[in-house]
Structures are given as structure tokens and as C-alpha cells.
XYZ file of C-alpha atoms in Angstrom:
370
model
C 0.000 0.000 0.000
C 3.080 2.331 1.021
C 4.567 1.673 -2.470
C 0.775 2.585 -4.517
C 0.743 5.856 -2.696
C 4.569 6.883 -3.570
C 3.330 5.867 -7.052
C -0.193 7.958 -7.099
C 1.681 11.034 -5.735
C 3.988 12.063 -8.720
C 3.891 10.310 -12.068
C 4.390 8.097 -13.546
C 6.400 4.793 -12.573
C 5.000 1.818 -14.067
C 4.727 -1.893 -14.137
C 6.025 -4.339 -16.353
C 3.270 -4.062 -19.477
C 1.480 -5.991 -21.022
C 3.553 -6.831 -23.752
C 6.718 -6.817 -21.920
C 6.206 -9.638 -18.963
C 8.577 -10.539 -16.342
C 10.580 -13.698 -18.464
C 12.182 -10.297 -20.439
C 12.823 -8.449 -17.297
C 14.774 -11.446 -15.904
C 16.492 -12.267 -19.076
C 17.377 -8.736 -19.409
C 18.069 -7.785 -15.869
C 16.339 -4.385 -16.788
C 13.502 -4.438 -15.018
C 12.989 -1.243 -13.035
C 9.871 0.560 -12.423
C 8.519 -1.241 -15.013
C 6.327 -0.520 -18.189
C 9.010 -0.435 -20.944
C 11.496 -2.524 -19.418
C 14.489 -0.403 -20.876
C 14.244 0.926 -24.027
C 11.318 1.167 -27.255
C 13.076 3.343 -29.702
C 16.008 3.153 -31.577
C 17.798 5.135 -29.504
C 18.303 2.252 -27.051
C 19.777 0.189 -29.770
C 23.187 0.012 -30.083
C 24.036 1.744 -33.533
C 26.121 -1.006 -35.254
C 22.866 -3.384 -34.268
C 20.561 -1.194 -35.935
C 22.485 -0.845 -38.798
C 22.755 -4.760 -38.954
C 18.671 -5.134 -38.821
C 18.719 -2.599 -41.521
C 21.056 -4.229 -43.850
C 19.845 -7.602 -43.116
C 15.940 -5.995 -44.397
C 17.733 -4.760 -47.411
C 19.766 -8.353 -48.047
C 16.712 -10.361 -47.660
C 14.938 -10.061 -50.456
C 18.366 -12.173 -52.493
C 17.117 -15.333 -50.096
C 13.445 -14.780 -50.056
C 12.299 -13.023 -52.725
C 8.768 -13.730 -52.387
C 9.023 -12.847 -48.607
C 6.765 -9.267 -47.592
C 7.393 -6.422 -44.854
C 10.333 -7.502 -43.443
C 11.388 -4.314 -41.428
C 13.994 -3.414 -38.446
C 11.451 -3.650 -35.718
C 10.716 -7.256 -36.252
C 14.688 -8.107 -36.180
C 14.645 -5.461 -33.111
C 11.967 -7.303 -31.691
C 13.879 -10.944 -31.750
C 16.766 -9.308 -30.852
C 15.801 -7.200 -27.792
C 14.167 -10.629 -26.503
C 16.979 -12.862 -27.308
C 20.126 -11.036 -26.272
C 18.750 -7.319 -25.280
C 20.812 -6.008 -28.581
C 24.062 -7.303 -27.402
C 24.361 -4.433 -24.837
C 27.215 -4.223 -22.964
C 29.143 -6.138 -25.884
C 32.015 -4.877 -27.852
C 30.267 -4.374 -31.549
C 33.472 -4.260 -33.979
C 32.976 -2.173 -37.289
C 32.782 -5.476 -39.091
C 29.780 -6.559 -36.905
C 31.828 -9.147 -34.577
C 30.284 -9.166 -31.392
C 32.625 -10.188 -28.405
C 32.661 -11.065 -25.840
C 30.305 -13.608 -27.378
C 26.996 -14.246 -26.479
C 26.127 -18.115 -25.061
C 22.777 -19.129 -23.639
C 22.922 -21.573 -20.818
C 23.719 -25.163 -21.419
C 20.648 -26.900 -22.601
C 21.144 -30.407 -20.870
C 18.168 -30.589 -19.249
C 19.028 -29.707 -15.809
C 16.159 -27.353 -15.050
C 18.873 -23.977 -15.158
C 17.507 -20.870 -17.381
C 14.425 -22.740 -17.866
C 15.902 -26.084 -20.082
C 14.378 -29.214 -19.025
C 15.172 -31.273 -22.521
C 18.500 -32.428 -22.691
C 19.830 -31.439 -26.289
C 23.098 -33.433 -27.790
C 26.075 -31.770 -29.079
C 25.871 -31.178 -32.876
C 29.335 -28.809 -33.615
C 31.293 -29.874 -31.513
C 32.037 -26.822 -29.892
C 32.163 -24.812 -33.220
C 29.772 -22.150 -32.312
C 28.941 -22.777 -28.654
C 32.387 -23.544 -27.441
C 31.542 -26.784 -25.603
C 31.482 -30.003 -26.819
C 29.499 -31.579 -23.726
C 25.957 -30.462 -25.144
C 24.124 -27.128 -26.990
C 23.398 -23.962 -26.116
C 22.292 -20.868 -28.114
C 24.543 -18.480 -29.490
C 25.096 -14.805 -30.900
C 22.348 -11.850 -30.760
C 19.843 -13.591 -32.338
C 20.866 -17.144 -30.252
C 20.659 -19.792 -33.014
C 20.978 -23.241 -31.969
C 24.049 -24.436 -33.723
C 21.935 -27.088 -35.817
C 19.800 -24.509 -36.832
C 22.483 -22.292 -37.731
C 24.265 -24.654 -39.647
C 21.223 -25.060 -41.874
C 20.041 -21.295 -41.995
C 23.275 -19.157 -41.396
C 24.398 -17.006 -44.034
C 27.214 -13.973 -44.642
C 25.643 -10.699 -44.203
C 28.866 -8.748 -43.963
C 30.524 -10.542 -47.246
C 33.945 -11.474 -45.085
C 32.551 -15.049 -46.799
C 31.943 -16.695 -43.169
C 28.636 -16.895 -41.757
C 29.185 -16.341 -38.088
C 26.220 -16.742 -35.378
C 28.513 -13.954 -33.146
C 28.616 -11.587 -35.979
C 26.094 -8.644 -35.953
C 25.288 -8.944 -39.902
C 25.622 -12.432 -40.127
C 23.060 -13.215 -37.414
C 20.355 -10.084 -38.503
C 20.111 -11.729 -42.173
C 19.958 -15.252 -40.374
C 17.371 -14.221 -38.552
C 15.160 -12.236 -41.338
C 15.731 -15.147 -43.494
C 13.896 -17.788 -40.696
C 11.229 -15.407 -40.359
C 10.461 -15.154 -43.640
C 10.025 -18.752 -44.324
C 8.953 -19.581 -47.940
C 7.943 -15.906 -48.385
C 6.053 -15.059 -45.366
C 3.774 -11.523 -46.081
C 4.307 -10.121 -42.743
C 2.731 -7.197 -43.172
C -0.676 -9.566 -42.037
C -0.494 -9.843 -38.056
C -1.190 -13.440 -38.069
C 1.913 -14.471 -40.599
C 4.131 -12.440 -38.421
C 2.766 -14.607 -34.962
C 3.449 -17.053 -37.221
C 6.983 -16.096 -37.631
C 7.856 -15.584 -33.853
C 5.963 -18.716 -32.794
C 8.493 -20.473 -35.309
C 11.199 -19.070 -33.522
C 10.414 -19.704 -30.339
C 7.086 -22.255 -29.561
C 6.040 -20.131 -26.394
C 2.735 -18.422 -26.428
C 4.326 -16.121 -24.203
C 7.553 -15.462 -26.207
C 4.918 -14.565 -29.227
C 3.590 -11.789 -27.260
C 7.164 -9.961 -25.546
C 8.126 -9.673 -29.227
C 5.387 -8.763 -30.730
C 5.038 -5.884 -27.696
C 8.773 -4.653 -28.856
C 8.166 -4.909 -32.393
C 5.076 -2.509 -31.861
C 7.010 0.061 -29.723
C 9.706 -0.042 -32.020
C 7.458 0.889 -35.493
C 5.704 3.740 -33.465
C 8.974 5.085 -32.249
C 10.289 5.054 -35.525
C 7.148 6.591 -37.347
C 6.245 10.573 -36.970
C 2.360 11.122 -36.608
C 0.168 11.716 -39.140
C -1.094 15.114 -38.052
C -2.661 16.870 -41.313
C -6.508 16.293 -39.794
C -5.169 17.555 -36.834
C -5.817 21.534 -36.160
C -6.573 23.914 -33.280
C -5.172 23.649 -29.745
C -5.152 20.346 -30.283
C -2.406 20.468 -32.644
C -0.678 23.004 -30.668
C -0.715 20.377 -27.648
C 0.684 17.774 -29.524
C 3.312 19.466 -31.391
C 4.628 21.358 -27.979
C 4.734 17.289 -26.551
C 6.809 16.211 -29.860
C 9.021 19.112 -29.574
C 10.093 17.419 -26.248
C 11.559 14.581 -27.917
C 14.856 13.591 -26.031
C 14.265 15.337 -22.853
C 15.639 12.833 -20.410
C 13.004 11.623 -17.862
C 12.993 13.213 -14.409
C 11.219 11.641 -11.724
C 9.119 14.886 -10.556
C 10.189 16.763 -13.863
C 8.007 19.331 -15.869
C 5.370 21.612 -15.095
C 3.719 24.262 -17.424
C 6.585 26.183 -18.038
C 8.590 23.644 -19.880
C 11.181 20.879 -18.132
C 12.205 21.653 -14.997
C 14.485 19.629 -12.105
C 12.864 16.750 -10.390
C 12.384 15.065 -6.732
C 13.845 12.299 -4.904
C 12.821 9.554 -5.402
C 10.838 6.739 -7.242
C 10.245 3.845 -5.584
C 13.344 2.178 -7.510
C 15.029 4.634 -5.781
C 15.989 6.768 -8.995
C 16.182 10.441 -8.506
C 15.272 13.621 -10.683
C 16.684 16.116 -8.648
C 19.779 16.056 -11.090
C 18.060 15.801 -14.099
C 16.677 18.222 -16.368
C 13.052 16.942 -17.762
C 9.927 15.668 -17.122
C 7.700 12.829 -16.138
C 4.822 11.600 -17.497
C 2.385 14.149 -16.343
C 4.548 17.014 -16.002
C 5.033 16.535 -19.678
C 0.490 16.956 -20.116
C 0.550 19.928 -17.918
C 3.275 21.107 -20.106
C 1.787 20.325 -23.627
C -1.552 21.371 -22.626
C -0.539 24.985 -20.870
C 0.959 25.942 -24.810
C -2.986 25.256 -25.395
C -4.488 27.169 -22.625
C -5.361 24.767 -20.453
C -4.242 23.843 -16.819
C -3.952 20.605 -15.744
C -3.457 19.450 -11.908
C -0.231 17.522 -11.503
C -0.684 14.168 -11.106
C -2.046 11.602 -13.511
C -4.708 10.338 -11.323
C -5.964 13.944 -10.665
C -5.632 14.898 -14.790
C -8.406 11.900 -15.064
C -10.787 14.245 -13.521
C -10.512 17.150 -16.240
C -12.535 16.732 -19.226
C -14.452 14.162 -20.922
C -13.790 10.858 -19.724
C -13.411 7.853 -22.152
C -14.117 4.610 -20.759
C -11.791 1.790 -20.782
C -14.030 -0.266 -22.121
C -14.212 1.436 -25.253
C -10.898 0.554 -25.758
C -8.299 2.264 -27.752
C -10.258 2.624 -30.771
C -12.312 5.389 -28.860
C -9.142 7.685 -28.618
C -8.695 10.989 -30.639
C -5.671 12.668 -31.424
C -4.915 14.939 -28.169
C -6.712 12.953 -25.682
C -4.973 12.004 -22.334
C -4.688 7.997 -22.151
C -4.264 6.048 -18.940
C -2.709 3.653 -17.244
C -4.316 2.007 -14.101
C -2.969 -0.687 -11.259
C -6.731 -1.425 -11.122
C -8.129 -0.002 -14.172
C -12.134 1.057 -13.187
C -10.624 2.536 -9.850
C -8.969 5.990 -11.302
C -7.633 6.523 -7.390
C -5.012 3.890 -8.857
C -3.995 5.451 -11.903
C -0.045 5.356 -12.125
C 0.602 6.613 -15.982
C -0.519 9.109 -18.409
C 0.411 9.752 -22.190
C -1.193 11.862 -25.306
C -2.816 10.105 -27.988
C -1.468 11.454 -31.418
C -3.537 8.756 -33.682
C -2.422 5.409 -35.355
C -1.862 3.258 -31.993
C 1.098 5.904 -30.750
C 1.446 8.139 -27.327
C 3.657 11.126 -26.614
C 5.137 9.450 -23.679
C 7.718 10.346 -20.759
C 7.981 6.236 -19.528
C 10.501 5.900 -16.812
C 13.421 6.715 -15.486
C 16.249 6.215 -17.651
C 14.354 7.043 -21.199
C 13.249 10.320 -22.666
C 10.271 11.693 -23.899
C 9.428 9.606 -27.376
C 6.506 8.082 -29.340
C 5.667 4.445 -27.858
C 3.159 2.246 -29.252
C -0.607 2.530 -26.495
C 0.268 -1.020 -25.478
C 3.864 0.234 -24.545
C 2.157 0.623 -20.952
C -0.051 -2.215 -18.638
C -3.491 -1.332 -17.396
C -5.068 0.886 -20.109
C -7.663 2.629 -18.072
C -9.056 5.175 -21.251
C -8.612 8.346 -21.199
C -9.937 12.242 -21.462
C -10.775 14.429 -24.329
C -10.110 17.808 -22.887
C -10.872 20.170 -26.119
């Protein structure tokens, strides 16, 4: 109860969403106040990754030519899952990826989650142990699979499972199967389930491969006029301002408090949380906004939950709820700009970006407030 009221007083720490369930927080060791464990935009990527997703989409089409809307967010997606982008690895120019990257040994002993016991096929080739199999690389391949699948992305004429290239086109390849179109939602489940048979695993990808393509896309704003306009667009001109526990009020970005319940502090940092970044956007429009999410809830036209997301309208305040129903335990607010995407100010340790509605756990609806 202590740590619901610490949340409730100053937005806007979250839990782990919907799309984004514990197995990636503890295969990450990211988790912190939750919602987007660490990271939905490209700017969380390490650049020689994303510039190995985007070369593998452009190779692809030599291997599958039939294969449709293969993009970087769906190799992001995989990737962020698999080996959270090979953070904290060197990344050479030529996409070698060291130290390299081995999943535990699969031998059935219950450790990381194996309970099948899975023979040696490489002999220690890729996975550097001869006494059974484990995944390997950024995109962890099994070494039989890799063996069958792996390609040269980089053209050094060796297809490596610890190079950055090598593994991205691997892994668009796979997904694109025969010549998968997936563009259609249910060929690109189909996809992920093929890499990984876990219901579960289907839907932490498919929740980064949707925060990904709205981070990466600007709104569509040409229907979009008035104060509302002027709302979002003072929101989106925020774009990069570090999150600040406390941060923001209606005069732009402003030092923060001590402290989230993590323990993070703004009172260093230079920017806003989540509804310090409303009252911010909304004051270039004329309108005040109390301070907290749970209080903005009370301005305005209310949108029910149960409308879903469908019911939102460019400008409108959307909501995130511990108990969605009960507004007293609202914890999150964004700004709808259209198309499935929020102006949003997540957690401590991102910055304000565009994140996909689902990006957050407990939609709650929202308020239309011109």
C-alpha cells in the first residue's frame, strides 16, 4: 500500500506491461519501475545493431524473394528478446560481437528454464563446448539450426552466429520462411511462434516490435488543427528530454524530486515525467492541468476503458491504471497522437518519445479535454 501511494503522488512509474512480462525483465536484468522494461526506440539500440537489422531488411529479399514487410522492428523485436541487442558487448565495425553471447547449457538440468536435454551437434564450433548445446550470438541460433540457416551478411565469406550482420540476415531469413507476407499480423505470430514455440515469447516480441514501429514513425497530423495540434506538437518538440522523476510543469522541463520507488532520482536531471510533460503540452494550449495523472483523469471528458483504444482521438490524455475502473489507482498518463502511438515520458532512464498505447499495462481510457 506504502509503495501505490509513492506511485499515485507524482507520475508516472510503471509496471512491467502488457507486452513486456517478467521472463524479459529477468532475461534482461532491466527491469525497473517497469512498463518499458528499458528501451522502445532506436535510440536504445546500439548503432552497429541497428544498422545490422537494416542491412539484413535490405539483403533479404536475395534469399526470399517472395518474402513481404520484413522491417527493423521485427529483427529489433527478436533481438531485444533474445540477447537485449548485445548491450554491454564490444560491436566491432565489421559486426563481430565479443565477448560472445552463449545461452545456458541446454542439458536438461532445469537452469535458465531447459528441461530437454539437447546433444552436441558442432562440436564446440559455435557454442564452445562439446558436452551439449546452447544458443549463441544476438539472435541465439541453436548451432543445428544455424548450420542449416546461417548465411554472410557482412561478405567477409563466413557466416558467423557472433557476428552482428551475419546473425540479422539469419534471422530475417527464418522469419520469412517460404515468403512469409508479414505485413498480415497473423503471418508475423506465425513467424515468432516459429522461432520460439512459447505463447508467451509470441507476445514480448510482438510488444517490442510494436514500440519499435511507433517510435520510428512521426504522426500523421494533417486532420489535426486547433489547440489540439498546438498540444501535440509542444509534446513532440520534447523529444529527447531525459526523464525526471518529478520533472516538468507548465513552463517547460524543470528539475525533479527524490525519489521513485526504484530509488531513482530527478533532482539532477533536467526533464519531465509523465504528467509534467500533459501539464506542459496542454498549458501551450491554454489549459491547466493538476499535476498528477490520477488527478488529470478528472478534467474533461472521460473515455471509458471499455471502449478501448479505438475510442481515442488525437490529443486525448490515455491512462494507465494498477486497477483499471478505480482511477484513485492510476499510475501513468500519455497523449494520444492517432495510429496506436502516445507522446510518452515512460521511466526513469528514457526520454520523452513516441511508444506504441500497449507500450504501458493497465489501459484505463482516457480524457478528451478540447
Amino acid at each position: 500500500m506504502v509503495t501505490l501511494l509513492m506511485f499515485a503522488a507524482v507520475c508516472c512509474a510503471a509496471p512491467v506491461g502488457n507486452a513486456i512480462s517478467a521472463y524479459v525483465a529477468l532475461k534482461t536484468g532491466q527491469q525497473d519501475d517497469g512498463g518499458i522494461a528499458e528501451g522502445g526506440s532506436a535510440a536504445d539500440i546500439p548503432p552497429r545493431m541497428l544498422t545490422a537489422y537494416k542491412k539484413a531488411v535490405q539483403q533479404v529479399g536475395k534469399y526470399v524473394p517472395k518474402c513481404q514487410g520484413m522491417r527493423w522492428p521485427i529483427l529489433a523485436g527478436i533481438a531485444k528478446v533474445e540477447s537485449n541487442h548485445a548491450v554491454g558487448r564490444n560491436i566491432a565495425d565489421n559486426g563481430d560481437i565479443r565477448p560472445k553471447i552463449y545461452g545456458v547449457l541446454l542439458n536438461g538440468s532445469g537452469a535458465g528454464g531447459n528441461t530437454t536435454v539437447f546433444p552436441d551437434t558442432d562440436n564446440g564450433k559455435w557454442d564452445g563446448t562439446a558436452t551439449g548445446e546452447r544458443a549463441v550470438g544476438p539472435f541465439q541460433f541453436m548451432p543445428s539450426t544455424w548450420e542449416s540457416i546461417g548465411k554472410d551478411g557482412n561478405g567477409d565469406k563466413i557466416a558467423d552466429p557472433h557476428n552482428a550482420d551475419d546473425a540479422a540476415l539469419s534471422a530475417a531469413i527464418y522469419l520469412c520462411g517460404n515468403g512469409r507476407d508479414l505485413t498480415k499480423r497473423t503471418q508475423l505470430k506465425a513467424a515468432i511462434w516459429q522461432y520460439n514455440h512459447s505463447s508467451e515469447y509470441v507476445a514480448n516480441v510482438l510488444g517490442w516490435i510494436d514500440q519499435y514501429t511507433a517510435a520510428a514513425k512521426d504522426p500523421d497530423l494533417k486532420n489535426v488543427s486547433g489547440k489540439v495540434r498546438t498540444a501535440i506538437e509542444a509534446a513532440l518538440s520534447q523529444r529527447g528530454v531525459p526523464y525526471s522523476w518529478g520533472g516538468g510543469n507548465a513552463s517547460g522541463p524543470s528539475y525533479g524530486i527524490c525519489c521513485s520507488p526504484s530509488g531513482k532520482s530527478g533532482a539532477n536531471i533536467k526533464g519531465f515525467d509523465c504528467s509534467g510533460l500533459t501539464t506542459y503540452a496542454y498549458a501551450k494550449a491554454g489549459v491547466s492541468l493538476p499535476r498528477t495523472a490520477a488527478a488529470q483523469a478528472g478534467v474533461g471528458q472521460r473515455i471509458p476503458a471499455s471502449l478501448g483504444t479505438g475510442a481515442l482521438k488525437p490529443g486525448d490524455l490515455v491512462f494507465y491504471a494498477y486497477a483499471p475502473g478505480r482511477d484513485s489507482t492510476i499510475y501513468h498518463v500519455g497523449i494520444y497522437v492517432g495510429s496506436g502511438q502516445m507522446i510518452n515520458a515512460a521511466r526513469p532512464g528514457t526520454v520523452v518519445r513516441l511508444d506504441s498505447v500497449n507500450a504501458m499495462s493497465g489501459f484505463a481510457g482516457g480524457a478528451r479535454l478540447l
